[in-house]
mmCIF file of C-alpha atoms in Angstrom:
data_model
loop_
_atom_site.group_PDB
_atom_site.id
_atom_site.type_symbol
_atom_site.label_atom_id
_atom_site.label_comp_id
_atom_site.label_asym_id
_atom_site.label_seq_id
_atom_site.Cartn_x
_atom_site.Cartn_y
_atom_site.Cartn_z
ATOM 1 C CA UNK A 1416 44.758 117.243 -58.064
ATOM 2 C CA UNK A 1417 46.532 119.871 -55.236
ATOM 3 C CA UNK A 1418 44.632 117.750 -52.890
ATOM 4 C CA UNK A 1419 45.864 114.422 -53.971
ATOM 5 C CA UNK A 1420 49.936 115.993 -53.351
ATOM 6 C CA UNK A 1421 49.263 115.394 -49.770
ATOM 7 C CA UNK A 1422 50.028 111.489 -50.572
ATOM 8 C CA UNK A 1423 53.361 112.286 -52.352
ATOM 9 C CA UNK A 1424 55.787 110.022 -51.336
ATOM 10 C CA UNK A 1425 59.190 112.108 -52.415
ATOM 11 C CA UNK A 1426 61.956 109.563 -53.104
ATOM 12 C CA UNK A 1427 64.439 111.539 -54.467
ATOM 13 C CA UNK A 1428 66.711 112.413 -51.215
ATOM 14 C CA UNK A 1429 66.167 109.322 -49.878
ATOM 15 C CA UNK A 1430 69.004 106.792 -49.355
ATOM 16 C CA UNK A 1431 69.023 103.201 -50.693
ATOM 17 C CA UNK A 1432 67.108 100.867 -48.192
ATOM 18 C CA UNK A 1433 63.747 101.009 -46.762
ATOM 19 C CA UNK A 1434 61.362 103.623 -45.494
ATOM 20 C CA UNK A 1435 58.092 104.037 -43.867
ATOM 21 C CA UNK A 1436 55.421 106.746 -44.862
ATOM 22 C CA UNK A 1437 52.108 106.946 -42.474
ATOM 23 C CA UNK A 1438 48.715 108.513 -43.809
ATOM 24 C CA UNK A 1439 45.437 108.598 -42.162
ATOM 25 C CA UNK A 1440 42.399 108.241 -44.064
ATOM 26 C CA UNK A 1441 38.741 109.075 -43.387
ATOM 27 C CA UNK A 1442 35.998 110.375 -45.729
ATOM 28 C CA UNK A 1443 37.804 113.405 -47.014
ATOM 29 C CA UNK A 1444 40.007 111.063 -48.912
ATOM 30 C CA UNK A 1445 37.452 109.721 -50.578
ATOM 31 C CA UNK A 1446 35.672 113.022 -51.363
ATOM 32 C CA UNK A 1447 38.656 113.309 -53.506
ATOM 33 C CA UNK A 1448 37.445 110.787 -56.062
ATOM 34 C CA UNK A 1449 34.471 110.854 -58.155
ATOM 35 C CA UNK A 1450 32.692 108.165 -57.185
ATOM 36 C CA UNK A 1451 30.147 106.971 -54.571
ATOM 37 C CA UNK A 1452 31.527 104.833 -51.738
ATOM 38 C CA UNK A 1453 29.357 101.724 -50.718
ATOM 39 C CA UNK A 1454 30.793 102.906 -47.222
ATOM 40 C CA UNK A 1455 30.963 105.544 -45.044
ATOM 41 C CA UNK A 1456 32.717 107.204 -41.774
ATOM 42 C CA UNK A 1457 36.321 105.428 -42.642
ATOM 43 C CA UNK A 1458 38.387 105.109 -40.207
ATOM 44 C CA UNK A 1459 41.746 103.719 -41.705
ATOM 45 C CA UNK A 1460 45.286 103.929 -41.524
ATOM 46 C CA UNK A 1461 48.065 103.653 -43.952
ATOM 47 C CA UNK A 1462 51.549 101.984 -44.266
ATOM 48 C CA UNK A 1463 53.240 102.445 -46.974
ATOM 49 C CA UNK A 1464 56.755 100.754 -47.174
ATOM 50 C CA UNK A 1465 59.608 102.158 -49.788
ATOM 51 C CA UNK A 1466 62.065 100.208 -50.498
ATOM 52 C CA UNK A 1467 64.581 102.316 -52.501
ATOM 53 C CA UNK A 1468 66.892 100.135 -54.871
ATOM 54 C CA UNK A 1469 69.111 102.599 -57.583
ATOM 55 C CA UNK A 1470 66.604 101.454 -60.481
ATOM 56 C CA UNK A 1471 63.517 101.139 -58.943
ATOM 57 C CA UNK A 1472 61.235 101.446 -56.108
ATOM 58 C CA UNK A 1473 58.890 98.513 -54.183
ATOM 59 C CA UNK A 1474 55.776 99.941 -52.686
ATOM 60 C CA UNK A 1475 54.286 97.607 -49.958
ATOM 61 C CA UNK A 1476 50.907 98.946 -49.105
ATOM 62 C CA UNK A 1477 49.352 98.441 -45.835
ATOM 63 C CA UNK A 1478 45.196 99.328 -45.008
ATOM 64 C CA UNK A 1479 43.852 98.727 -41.748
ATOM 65 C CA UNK A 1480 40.799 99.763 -40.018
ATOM 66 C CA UNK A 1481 37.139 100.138 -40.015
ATOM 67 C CA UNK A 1482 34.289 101.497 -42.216
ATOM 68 C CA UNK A 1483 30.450 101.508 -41.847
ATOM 69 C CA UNK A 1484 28.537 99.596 -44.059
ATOM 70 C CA UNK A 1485 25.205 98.626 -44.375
ATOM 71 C CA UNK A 1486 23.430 95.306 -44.170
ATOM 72 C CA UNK A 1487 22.414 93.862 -47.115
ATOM 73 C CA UNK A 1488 19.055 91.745 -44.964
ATOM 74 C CA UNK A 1489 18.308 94.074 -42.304
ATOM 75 C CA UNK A 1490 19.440 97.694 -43.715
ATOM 76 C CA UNK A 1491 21.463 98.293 -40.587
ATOM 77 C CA UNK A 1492 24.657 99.743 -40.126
ATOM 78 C CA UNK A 1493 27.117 97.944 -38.383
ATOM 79 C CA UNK A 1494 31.625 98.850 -38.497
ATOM 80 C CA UNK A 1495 33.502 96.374 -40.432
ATOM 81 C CA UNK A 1496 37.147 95.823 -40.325
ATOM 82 C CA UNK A 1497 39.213 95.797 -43.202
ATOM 83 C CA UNK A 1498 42.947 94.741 -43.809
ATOM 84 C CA UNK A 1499 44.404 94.520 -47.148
ATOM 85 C CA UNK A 1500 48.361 94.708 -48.500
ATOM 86 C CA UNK A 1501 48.970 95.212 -51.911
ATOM 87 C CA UNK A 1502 52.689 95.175 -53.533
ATOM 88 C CA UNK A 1503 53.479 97.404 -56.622
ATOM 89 C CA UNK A 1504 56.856 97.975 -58.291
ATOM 90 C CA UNK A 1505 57.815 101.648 -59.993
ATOM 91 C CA UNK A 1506 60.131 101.752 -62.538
ATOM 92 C CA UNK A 1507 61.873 104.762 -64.632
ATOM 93 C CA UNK A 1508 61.105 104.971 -68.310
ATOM 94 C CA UNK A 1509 60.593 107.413 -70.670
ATOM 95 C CA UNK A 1510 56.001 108.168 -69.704
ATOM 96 C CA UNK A 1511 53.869 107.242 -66.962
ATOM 97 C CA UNK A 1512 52.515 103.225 -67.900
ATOM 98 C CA UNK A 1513 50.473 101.566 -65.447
ATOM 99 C CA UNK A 1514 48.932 98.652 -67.832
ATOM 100 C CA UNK A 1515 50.662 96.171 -66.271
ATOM 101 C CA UNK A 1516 49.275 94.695 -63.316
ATOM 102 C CA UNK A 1517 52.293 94.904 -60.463
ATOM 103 C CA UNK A 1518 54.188 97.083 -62.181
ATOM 104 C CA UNK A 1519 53.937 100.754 -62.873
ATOM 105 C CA UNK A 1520 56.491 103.153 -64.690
ATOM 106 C CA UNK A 1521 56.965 106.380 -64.477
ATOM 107 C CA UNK A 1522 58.944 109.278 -66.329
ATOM 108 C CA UNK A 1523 63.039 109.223 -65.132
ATOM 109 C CA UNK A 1524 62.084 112.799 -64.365
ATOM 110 C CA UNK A 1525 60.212 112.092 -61.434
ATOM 111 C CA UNK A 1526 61.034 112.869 -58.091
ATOM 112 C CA UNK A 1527 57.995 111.651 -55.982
ATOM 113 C CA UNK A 1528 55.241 108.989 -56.485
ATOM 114 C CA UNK A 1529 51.675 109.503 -55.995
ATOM 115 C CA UNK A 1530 49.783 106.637 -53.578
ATOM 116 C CA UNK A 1531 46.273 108.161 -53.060
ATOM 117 C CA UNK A 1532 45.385 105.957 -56.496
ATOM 118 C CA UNK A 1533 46.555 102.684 -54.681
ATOM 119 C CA UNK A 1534 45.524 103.283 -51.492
ATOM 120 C CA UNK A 1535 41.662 103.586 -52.670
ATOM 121 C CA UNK A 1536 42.076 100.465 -54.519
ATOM 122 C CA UNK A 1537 43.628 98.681 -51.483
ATOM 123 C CA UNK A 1538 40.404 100.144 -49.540
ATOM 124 C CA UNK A 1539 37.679 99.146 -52.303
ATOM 125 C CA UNK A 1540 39.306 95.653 -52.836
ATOM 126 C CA UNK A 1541 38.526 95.241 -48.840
ATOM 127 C CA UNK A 1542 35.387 95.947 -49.032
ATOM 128 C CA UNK A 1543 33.069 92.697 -49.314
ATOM 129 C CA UNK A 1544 30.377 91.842 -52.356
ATOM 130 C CA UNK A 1545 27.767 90.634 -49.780
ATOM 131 C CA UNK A 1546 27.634 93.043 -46.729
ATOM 132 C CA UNK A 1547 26.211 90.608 -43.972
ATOM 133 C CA UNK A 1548 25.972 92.323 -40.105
ATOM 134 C CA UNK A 1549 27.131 89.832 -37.569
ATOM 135 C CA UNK A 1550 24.138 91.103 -35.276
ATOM 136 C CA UNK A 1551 22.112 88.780 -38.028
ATOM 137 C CA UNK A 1552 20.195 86.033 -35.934
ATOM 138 C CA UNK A 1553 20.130 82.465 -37.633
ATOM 139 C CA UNK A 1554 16.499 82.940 -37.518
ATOM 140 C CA UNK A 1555 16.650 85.984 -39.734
ATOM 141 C CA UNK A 1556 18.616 84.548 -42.171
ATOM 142 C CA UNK A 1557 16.508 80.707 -41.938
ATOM 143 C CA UNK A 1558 13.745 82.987 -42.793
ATOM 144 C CA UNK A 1559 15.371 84.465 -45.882
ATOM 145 C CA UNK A 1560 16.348 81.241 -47.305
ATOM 146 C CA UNK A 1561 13.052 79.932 -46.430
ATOM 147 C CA UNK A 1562 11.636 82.392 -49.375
ATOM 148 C CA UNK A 1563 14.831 82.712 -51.646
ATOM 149 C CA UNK A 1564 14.339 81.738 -54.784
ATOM 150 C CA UNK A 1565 15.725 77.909 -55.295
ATOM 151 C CA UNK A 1566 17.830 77.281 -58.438
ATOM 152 C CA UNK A 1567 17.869 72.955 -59.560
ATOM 153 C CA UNK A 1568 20.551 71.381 -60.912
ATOM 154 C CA UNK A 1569 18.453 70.548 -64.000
ATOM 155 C CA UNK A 1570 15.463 72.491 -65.201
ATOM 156 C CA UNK A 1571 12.404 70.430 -65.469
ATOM 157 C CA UNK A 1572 11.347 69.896 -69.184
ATOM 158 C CA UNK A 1573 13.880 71.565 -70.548
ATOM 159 C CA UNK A 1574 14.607 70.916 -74.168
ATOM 160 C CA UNK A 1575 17.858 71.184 -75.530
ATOM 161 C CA UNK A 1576 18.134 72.936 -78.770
ATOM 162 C CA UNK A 1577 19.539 70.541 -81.831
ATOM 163 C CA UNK A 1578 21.939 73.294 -82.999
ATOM 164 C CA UNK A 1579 23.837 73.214 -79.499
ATOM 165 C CA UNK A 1580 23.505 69.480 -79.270
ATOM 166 C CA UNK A 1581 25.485 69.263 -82.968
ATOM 167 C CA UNK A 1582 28.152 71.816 -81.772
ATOM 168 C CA UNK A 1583 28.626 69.552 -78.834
ATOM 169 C CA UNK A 1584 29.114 66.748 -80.842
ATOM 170 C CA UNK A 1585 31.708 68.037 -82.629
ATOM 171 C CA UNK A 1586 33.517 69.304 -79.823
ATOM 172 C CA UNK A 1587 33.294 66.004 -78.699
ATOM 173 C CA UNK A 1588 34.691 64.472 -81.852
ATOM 174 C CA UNK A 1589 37.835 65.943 -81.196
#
């Protein structure tokens, strides 16, 4: 956790109004979490915007730059640029609650507010489901869904089972 101090953002001699915090991020970050990136050699820098109001804080979060990811046809590596923004409000209350979804309190106590949580999230929410290289040729990927498998509309012969087909129709009576 000493580690994770380094992306303290201390808002307690700040004035009212809006201020800008700048971290860069490579893999060391993420050596700080316990889990296994679908990425490597990160590249990325970090805006964070504070605006300071007397009850509560807005955190605009700002990731841009590039990872490495591999290809999920050709098992290549190829750099991929990400840029992502996510907004959170901090509020004082009596314990630390972040189950809401934009909105995280924190004790009155406080003094600074750790990012390093949001800025992974920002990172990992940038990072796509299907990791396609633009080097991919249209061949390559003609090919692929040459011998993918095909899914129809309707399976042939399929039989529908009477207990569904009397659940429908009462859905239907309604």
């Amino acid at each position: 956790m000493d580690k994770l101090r380094n992306y303290d953002v201390s808002f307690s001699g700040l004035k009212t109004g809006k201020h800008v915090f700048r971290f860069e991020i490579d893999k060391e970050f993420f050596q700080l979490f316990d889990t296994e990136q679908e990425f490597t050699n990160p590249e990325i820098s970090v805006d964070v915007l504070l605006d300071k109001h007397s009850t509560f804080l807005e955190f605009d979060i700002r990731v841009n730059g590039k990872v490495e990811l591999v290809c999920d046809i050709t098992n290549e590596n190829f750099h991929h640029s990400i840029e992502n923004e996510i907004r959170v409000l901090v509020k004082f209350g009596e314990e630390y609650d972040d189950s809401e979804e934009d909105v995280i309190t924190i004790p009155s106590s406080d003094h600074a507010f750790n990012v390093a949580q949001l800025i992974y999230e920002n990172v990992a929410l940038s990072i796509p489901m299907k990791k396609i290289s633009p080097n991919v040729s249209d061949e390559d990927l003609a090919i692929l869904e040459k011998f993918s498998p095909k899914q129809n509309d309707q399976e042939e012969g399929h039989e529908s089972d009477p207990r569904w087909d009397a659940l429908k129709n009462l859905k239907n009576k309604n």
